[in-house]
CSV table of C-alpha atoms and ligand atoms in Angstrom, one decimal:
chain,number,residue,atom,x,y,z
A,1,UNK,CA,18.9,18.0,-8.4
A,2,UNK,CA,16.0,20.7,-8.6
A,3,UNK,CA,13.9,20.1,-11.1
A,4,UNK,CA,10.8,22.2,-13.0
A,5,UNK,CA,8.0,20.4,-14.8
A,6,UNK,CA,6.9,22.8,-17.4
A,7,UNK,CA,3.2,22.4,-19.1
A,8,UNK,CA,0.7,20.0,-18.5
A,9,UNK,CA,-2.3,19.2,-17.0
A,10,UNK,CA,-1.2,19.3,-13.0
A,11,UNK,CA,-3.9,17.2,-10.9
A,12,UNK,CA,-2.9,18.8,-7.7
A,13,UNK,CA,-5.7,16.7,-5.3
A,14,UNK,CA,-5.5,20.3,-3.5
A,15,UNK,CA,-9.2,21.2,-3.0
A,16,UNK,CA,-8.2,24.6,-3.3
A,17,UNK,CA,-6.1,24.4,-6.3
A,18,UNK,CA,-8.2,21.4,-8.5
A,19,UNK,CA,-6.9,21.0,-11.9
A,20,UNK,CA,-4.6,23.2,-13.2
A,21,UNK,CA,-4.2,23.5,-17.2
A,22,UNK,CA,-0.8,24.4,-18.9
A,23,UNK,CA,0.8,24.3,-15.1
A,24,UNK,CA,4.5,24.1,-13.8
A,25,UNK,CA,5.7,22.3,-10.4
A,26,UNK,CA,9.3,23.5,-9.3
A,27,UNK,CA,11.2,20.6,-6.9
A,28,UNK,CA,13.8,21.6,-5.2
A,29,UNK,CA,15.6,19.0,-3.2
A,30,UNK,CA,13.0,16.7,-2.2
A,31,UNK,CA,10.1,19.6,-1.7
A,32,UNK,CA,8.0,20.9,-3.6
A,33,UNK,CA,8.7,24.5,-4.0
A,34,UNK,CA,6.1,26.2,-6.3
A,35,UNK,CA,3.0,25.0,-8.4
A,36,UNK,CA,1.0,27.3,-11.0
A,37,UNK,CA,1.2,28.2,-13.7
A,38,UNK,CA,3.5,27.4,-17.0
A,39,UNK,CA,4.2,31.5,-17.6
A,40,UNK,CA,5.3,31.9,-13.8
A,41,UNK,CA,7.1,28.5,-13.4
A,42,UNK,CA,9.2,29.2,-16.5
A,43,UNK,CA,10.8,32.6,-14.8
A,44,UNK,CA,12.4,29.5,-12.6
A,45,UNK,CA,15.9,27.8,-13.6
A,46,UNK,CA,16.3,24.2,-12.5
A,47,UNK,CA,19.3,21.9,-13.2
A,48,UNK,CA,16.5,19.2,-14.8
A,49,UNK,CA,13.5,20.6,-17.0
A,50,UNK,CA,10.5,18.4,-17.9
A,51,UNK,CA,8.3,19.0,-20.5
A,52,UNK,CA,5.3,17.8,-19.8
A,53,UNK,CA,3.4,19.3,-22.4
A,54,UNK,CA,-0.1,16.8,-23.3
A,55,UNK,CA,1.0,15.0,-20.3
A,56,UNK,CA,-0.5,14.8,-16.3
A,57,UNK,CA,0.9,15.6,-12.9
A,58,UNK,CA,-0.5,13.9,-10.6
A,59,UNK,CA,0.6,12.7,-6.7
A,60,UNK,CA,2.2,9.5,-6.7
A,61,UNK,CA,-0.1,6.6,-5.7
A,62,UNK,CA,0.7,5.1,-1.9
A,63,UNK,CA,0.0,1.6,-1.8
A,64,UNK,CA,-1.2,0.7,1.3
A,65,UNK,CA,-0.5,-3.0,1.9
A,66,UNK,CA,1.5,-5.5,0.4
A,67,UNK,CA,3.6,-8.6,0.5
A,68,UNK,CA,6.2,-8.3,-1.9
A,69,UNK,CA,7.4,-11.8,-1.4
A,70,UNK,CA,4.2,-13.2,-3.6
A,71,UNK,CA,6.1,-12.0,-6.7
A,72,UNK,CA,7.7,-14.8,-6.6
A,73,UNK,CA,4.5,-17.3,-6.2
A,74,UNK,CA,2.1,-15.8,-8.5
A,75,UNK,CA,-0.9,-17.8,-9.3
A,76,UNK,CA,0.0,-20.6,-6.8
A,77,UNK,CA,-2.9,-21.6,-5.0
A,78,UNK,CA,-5.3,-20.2,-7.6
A,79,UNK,CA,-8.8,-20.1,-7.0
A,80,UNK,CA,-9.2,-21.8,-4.2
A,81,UNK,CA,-10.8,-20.3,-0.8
A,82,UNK,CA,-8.0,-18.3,1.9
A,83,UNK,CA,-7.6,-21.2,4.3
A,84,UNK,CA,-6.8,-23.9,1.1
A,85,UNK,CA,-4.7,-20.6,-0.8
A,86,UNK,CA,-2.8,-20.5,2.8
A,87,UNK,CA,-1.9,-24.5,3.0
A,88,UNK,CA,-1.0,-24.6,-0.8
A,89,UNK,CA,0.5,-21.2,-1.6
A,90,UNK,CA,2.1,-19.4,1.3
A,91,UNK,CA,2.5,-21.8,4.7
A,92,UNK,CA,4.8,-24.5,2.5
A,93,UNK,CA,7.1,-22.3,0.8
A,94,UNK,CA,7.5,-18.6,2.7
A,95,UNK,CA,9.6,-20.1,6.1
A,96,UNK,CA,11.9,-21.6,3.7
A,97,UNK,CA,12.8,-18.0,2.2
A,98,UNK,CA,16.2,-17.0,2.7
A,99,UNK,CA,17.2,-13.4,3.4
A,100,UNK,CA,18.6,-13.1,-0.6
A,101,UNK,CA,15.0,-14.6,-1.8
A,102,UNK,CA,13.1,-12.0,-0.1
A,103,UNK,CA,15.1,-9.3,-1.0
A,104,UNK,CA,15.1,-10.6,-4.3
A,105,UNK,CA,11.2,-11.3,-4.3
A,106,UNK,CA,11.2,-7.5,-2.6
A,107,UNK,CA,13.5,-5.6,-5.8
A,108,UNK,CA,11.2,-6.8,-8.5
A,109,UNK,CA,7.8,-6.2,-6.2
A,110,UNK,CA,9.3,-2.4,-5.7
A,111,UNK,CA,10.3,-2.3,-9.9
A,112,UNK,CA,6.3,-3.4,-10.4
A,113,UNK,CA,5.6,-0.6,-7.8
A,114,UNK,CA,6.9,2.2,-9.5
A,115,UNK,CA,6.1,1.1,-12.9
A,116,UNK,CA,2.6,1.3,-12.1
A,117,UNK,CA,3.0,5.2,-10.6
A,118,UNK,CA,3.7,3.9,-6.6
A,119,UNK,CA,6.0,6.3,-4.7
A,120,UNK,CA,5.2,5.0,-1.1
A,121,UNK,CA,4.8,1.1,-0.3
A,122,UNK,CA,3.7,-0.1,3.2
A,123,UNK,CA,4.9,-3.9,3.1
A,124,UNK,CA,3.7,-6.3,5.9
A,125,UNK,CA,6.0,-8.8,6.2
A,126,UNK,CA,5.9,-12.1,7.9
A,127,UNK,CA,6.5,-16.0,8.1
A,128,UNK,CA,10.3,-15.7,8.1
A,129,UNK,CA,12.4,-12.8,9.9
A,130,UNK,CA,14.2,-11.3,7.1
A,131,UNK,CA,12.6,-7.9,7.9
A,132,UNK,CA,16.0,-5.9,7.0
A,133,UNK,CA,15.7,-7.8,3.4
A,134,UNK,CA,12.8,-5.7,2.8
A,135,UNK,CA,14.4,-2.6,4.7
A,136,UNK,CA,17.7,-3.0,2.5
A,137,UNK,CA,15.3,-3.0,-0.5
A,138,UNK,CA,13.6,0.0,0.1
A,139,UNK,CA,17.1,1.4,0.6
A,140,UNK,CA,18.9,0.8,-2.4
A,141,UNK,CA,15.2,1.3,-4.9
A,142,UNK,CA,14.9,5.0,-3.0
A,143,UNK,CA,10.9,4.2,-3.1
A,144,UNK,CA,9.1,5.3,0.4
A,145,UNK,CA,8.3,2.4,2.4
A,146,UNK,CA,7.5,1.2,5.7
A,147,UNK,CA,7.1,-1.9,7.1
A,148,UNK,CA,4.8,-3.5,9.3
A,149,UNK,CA,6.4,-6.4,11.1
A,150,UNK,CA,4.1,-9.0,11.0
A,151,UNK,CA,3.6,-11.7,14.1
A,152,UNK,CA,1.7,-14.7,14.7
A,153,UNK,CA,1.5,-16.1,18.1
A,154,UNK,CA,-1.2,-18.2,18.4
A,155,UNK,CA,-3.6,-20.4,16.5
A,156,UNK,CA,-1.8,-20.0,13.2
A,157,UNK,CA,0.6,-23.0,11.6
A,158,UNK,CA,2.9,-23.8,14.2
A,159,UNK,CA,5.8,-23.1,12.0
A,160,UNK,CA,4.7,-19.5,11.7
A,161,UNK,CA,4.0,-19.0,15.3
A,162,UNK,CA,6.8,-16.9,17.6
A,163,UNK,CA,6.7,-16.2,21.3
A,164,UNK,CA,5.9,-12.5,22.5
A,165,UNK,CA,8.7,-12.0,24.2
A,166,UNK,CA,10.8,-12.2,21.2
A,167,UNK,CA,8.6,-10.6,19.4
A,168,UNK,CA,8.5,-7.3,21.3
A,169,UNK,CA,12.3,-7.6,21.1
A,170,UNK,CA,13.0,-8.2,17.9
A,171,UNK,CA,10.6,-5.4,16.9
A,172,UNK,CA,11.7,-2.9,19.4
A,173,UNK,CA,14.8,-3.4,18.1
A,174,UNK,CA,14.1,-3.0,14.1
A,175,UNK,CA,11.9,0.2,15.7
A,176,UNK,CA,15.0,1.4,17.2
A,177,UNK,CA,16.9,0.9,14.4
A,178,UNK,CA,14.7,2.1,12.0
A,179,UNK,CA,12.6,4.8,11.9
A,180,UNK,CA,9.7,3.2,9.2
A,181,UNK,CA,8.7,0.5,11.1
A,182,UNK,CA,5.7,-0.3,12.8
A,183,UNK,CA,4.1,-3.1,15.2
A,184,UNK,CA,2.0,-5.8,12.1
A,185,UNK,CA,0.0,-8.0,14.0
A,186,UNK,CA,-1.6,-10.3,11.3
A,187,UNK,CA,-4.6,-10.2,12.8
A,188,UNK,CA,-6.6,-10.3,16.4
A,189,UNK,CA,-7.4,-13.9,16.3
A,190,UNK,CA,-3.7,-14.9,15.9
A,191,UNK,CA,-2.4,-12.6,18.7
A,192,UNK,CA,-3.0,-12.6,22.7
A,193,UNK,CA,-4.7,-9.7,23.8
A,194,UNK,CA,-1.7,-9.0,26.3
A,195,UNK,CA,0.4,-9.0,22.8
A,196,UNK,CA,-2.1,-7.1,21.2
A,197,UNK,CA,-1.5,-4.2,23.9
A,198,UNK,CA,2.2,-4.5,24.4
A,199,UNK,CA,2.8,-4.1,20.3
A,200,UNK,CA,0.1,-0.9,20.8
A,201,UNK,CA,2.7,0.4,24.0
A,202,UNK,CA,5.6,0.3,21.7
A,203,UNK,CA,4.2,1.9,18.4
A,204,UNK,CA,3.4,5.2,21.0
A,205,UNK,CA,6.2,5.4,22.4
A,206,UNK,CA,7.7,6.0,19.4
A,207,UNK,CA,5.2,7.6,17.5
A,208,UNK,CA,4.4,5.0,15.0
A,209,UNK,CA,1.2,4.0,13.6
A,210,UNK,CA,-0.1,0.3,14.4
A,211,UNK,CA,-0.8,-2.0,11.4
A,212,UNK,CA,-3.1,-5.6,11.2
A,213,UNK,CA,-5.1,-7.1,8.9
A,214,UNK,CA,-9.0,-7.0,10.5
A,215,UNK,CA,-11.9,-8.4,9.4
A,216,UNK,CA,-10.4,-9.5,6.5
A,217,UNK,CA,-12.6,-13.1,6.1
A,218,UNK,CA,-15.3,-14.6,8.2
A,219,UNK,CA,-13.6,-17.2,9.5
A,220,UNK,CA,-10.9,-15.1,11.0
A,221,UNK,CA,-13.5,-12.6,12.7
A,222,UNK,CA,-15.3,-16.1,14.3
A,223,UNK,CA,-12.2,-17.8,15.6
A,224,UNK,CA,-11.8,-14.4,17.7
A,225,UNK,CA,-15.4,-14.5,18.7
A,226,UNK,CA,-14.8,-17.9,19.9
A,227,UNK,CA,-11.5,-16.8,22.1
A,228,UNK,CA,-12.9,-13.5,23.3
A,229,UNK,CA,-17.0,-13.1,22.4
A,230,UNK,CA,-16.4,-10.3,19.9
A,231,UNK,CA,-15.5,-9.1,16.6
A,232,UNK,CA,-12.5,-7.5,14.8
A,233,UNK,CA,-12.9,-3.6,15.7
A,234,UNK,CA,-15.1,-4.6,18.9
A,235,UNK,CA,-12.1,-5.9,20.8
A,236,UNK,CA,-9.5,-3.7,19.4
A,237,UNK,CA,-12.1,-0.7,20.4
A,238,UNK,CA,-11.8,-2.2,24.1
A,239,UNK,CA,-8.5,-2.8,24.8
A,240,UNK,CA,-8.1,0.9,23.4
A,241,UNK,CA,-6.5,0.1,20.3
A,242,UNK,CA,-8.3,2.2,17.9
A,243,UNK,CA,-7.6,6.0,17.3
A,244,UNK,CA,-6.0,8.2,14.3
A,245,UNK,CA,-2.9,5.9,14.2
A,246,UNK,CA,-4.4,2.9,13.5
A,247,UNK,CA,-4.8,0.9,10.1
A,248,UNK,CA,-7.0,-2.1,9.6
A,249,UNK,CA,-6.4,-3.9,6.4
A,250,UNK,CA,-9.2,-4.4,4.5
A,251,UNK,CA,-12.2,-4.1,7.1
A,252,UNK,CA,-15.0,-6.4,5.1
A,253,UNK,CA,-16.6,-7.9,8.3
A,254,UNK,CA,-18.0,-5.4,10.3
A,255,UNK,CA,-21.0,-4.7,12.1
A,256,UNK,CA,-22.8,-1.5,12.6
A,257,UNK,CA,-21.1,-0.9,16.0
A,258,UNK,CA,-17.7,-1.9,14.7
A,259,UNK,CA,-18.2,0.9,11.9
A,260,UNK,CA,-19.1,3.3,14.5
A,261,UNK,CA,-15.8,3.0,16.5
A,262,UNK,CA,-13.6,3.1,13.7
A,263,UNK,CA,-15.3,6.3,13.1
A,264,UNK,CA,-15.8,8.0,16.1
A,265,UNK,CA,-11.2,6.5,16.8
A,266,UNK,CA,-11.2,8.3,13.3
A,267,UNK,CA,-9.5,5.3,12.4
A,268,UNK,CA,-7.6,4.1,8.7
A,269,UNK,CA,-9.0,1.3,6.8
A,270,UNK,CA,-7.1,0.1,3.8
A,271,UNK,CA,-9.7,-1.5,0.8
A,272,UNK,CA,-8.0,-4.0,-1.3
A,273,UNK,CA,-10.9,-4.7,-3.6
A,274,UNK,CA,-9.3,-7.2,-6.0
A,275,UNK,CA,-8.0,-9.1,-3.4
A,276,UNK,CA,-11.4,-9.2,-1.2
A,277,UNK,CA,-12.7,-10.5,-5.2
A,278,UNK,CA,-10.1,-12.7,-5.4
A,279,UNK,CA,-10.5,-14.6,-2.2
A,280,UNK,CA,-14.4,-13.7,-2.4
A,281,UNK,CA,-14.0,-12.1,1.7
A,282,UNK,CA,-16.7,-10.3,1.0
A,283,UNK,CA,-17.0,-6.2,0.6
A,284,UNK,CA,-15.5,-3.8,2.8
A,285,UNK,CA,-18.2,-0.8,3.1
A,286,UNK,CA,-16.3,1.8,2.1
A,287,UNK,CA,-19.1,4.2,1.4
A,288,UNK,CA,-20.3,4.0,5.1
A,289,UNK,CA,-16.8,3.8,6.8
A,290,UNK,CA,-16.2,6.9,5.0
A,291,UNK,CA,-19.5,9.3,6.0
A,292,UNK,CA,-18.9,7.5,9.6
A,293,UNK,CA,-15.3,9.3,9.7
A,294,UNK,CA,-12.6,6.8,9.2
A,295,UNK,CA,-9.8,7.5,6.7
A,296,UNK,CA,-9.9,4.9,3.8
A,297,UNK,CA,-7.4,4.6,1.7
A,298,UNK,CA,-6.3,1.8,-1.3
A,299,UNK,CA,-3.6,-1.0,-1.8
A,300,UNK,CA,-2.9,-4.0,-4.2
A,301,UNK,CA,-2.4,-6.5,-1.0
A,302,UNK,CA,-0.1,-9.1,-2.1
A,303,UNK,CA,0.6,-10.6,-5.3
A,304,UNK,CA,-0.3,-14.1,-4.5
A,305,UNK,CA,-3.8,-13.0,-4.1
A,306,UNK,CA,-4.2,-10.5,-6.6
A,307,UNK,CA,-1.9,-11.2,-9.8
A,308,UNK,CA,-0.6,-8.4,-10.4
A,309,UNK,CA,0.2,-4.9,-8.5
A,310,UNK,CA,-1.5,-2.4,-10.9
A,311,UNK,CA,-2.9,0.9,-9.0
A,312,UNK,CA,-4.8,1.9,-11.7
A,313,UNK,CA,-6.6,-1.6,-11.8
A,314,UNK,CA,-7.3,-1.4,-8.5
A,315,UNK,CA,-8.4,2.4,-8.5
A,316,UNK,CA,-10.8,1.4,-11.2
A,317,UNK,CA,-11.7,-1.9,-9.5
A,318,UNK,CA,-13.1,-0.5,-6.2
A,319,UNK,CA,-15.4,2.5,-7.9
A,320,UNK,CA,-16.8,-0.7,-10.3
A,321,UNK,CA,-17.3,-3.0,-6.9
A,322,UNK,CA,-19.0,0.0,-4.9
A,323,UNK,CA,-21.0,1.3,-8.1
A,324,UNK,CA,-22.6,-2.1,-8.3
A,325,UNK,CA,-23.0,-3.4,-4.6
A,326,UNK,CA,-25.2,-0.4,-4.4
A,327,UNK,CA,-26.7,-0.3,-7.5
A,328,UNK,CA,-26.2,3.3,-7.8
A,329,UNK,CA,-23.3,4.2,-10.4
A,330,UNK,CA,-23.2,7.9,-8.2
A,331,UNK,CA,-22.4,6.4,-4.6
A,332,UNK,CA,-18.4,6.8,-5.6
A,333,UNK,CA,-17.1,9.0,-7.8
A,334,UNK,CA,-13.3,8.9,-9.8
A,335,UNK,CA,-12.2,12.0,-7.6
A,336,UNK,CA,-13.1,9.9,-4.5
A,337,UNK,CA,-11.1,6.9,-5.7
A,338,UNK,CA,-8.4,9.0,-6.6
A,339,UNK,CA,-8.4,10.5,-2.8
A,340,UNK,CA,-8.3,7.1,-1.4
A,341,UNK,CA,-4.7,6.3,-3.3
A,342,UNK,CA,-3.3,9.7,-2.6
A,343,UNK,CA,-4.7,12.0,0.3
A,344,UNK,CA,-5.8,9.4,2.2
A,345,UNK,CA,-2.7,7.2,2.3
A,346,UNK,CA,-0.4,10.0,3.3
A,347,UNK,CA,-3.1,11.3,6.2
A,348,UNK,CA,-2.6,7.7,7.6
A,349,UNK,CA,1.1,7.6,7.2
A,350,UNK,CA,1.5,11.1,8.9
A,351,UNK,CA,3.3,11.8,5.8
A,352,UNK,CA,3.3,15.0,4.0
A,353,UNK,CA,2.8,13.8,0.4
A,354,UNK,CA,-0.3,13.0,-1.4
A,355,UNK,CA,-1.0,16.4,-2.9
A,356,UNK,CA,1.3,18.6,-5.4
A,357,UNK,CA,1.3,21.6,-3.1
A,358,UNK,CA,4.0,23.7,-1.8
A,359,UNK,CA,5.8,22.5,1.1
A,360,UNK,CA,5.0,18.9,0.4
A,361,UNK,CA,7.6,15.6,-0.1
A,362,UNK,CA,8.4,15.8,-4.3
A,363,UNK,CA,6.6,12.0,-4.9
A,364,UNK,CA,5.1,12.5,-8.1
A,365,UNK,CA,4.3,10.9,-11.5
A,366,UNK,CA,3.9,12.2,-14.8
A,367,UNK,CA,1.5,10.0,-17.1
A,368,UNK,CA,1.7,10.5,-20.9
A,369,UNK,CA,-2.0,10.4,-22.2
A,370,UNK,CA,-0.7,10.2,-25.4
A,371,UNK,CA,-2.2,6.7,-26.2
A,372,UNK,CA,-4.4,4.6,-28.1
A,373,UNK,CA,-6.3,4.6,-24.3
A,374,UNK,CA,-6.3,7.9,-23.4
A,375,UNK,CA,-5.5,10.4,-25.9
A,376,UNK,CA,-8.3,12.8,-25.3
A,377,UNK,CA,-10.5,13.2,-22.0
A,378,UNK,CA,-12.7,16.0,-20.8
A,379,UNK,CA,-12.3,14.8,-17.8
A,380,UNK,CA,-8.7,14.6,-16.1
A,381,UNK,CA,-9.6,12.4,-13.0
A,382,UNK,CA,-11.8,9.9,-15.0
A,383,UNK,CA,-9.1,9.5,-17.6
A,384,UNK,CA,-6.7,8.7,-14.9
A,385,UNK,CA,-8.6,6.5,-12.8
A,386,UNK,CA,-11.0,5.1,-15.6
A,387,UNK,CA,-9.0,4.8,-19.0
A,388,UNK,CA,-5.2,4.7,-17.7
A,389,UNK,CA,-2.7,1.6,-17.0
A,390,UNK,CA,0.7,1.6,-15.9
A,391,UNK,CA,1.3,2.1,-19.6
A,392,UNK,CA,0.5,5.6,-19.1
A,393,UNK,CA,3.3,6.3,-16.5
A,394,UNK,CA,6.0,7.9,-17.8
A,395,UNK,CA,8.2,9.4,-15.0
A,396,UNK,CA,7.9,8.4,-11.2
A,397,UNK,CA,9.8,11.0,-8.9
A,398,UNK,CA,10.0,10.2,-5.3
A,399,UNK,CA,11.7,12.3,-2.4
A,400,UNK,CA,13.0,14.8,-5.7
A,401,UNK,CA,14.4,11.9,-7.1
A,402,UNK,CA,13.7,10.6,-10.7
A,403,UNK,CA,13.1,6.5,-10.2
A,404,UNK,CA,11.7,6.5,-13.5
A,405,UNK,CA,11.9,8.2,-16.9
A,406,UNK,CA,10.5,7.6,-20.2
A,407,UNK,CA,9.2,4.1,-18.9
A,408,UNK,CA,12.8,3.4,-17.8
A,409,UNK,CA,14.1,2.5,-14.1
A,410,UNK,CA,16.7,4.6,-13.6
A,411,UNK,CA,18.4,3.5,-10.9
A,412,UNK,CA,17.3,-0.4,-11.2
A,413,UNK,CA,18.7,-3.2,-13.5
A,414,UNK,CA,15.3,-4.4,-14.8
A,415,UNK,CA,16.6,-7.4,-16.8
A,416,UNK,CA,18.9,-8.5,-14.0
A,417,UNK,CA,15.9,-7.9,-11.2
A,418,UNK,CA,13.5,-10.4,-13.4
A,419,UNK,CA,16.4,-12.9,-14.3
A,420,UNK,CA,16.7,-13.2,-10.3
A,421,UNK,CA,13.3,-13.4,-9.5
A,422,UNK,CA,12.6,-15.8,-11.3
A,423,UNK,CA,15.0,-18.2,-10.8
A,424,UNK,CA,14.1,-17.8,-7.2
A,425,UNK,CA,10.5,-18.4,-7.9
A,426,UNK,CA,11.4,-21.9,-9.9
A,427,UNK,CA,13.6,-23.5,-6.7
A,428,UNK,CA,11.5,-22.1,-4.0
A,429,UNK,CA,8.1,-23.4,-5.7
A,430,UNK,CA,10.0,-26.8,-6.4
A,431,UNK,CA,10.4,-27.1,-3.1
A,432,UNK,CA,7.5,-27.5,-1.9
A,433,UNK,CA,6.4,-30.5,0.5
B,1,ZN,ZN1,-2.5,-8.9,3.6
């Protein structure tokens, strides 16, 4: 269905276009076709017409790492540090998980998602191989995702672990199969270096980006430098790991050399900064990964160690962290947040999304400012990344498809997705032990 959005403010994240007032954005099929503004877009006939008049159009948001399954164990495991949050929260209950629970887990994760102005989801997935649960899901919500297919092979919980051979199977296979996924290694210290290269063979050969978590805690980064003498981004920098493809999940442990060749590899980071809160890992320096040259872009991480997936809590969350870790309200501004959940995220995809420009994939969300929060701004970006919630979001179009209108799922049973969920959540937490 072609669609025309007619009137409101259009946040483009086009440097040359900025803020348009009064705009129009034409979709047709799953493109956009023309942005400017409302005079010239209404010359255009479209099968679906939006008035978006008092309202913003803005890219969606690309969430750059979750696990979806952590809907469904929310709060277990509060408060305690990531090894404890591990042994009460995740290692007990997530091999247990049948293929329905994760999908289930998966549909209500995706309905948070979009809800909250998400039209592209990376998921890494591990602990139980129901990978095509998450791949069905994506399927039948129509959201953009890719998934990283997480592995553990050594030092992690034995029931956890898998052997490389089948791992490089199985994931050729889902990589054959599908064309979203990507080699997840959950991070350096739980993966041989031999695996560690094999995993960074196949994602070339087929084009795909490679995906881990790195320096996420201190204790990760030092049970690598007891295997191998270095750090995170030292040892993935020598075995020739690091370059424009690569994504290291939330990057808080690095030294000064380690920032320099994720920079000079013009590497992806992805800053989870309630998460990095939540478990207190520490602070991922975004300011200087950023003037070094590496991509940094934003995500919710999972549930379990967050609370909730909320973009606009998390966009607001990292400029309040960075603001005060450097004493200097200036060092990060709304416009660079906002960057970091659109731009960014689709530069390290290789996706052509992230900005409403001609040419580009139709993921976009309207947000109705409208509200007790947000009825008048002078600033656009601030508004959105300062005073809005996923209250604000209105309509969530991904590939030219309408996913959500008026606050409404369209294609998605809400009711039935949270009856499920949480009867899954109440046997597999009962089961425990
Ligand atoms: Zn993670």
């Amino acid at each position: 269905v072609d669609i025309l959005i007619l009137g409101g403010t259009i946040i483009t994240m086009d440097e040359e276009r900025g803020v348009l007032k009064d705009g129009s954005v034409l979709i047709r099929d799953n493109r956009i076709e023309f942005v400017g503004s409302r005079s010239d877009g209404e010359s255009f006939s479209a099968e679906k017409v939006i008035e978006a008049r008092g309202k913003y159009v803005l890219p969606g948001f690309i969430n750059m790492h979750c696990h979806m399954f952590q809907v469904l164990l929310r709060t277990v495991g509060a408060d305690m540090i990531l090894l404890d949050w591990l042994k009460t929260a995740i290692w007990p209950i997530v091999p247990k998980m049948s293929y329905e629970d994760v999908y289930n887990g998966a549909l209500l994760a995706i309905a948070e998602n979009i809800k909250s102005g998400v039209t592209t989801i990376v998921e890494m997935h591990y602990g139980n191989p129901h990978f095509e649960a998450v791949l069905r899901a994506f399927e039948d919500t129509k959201i953009r995702g890719f998934l990283a297919r997480g592995f553990y092979e050594v030092e992690a919980y034995e029931p956890l672990r898998e052997k490389a051979d089948d791992i490089l199977e199985d994931l050729k296979g889902l990589m054959e199969k599908y064309e979203n996924v990507m080699p997840g290694p959950m991070h350096p210290c739980f993966v041989s270096n031999d695996l560690l290269v094999a995993a960074k063979e196949l994602a070339d050969r087929f084009g795909r980006n490679y995906y881990t978590h790195l320096a996420e805690s201190e204790e990760d980064v030092q049970l690598l430098v007891k295997r191998e003498g270095k750090r995170d981004a030292e040892l993935l920098h020598d075995l020739n790991i690091l370059d424009e493809k690569f994504i290291g999940v939330h990057a808080c442990r690095l030294n000064d050399r380690e920032i320099a060749y994720l920079g000079e590899s013009r590497s992806n980071t992805v800053h989870c900064p309630t998460s990095n809160m939540y478990i207190a890992d520490g602070v991922s320096p975004v300011i200087e990964l950023s003037r070094r040259g590496v991509n940094v872009c934003l995500a919710t991480d999972g549930p379990a160690s967050t609370g909730r997936q909320d973009f606009f809590s998390e966009m607001k969350t990292a400029a309040l962290l960075h603001k005060v870790y450097h004493d200097n309200p200036a060092i990060i501004k709304a416009k660079d947040v906002l960057r970091m959940a659109t731009v960014n995220g689709a530069k390290a995809l290789g996706i052509k999304a992230g900005m409403i420009k001609e040419g580009y994939l139709a993921d976009l969300i309207i947000l109705d400012m409208w509200k007790v929060n947000t009825v008048h701004s002078y600033d656009p970006i601030g508004a959105v990344v300062y005073s809005a919630t996923p209250e604000n979001v209105d309509t969530v179009i991904v590939d030219g498809r309408v996913l959500m209108e008026g606050r409404r799922l369209t294609l998605l049973e809400e009711d039935d997705i949270l009856r499920k969920a949480y009867r899954t959540a109440e046997r597999l937490i009962s089961s425990r032990n």
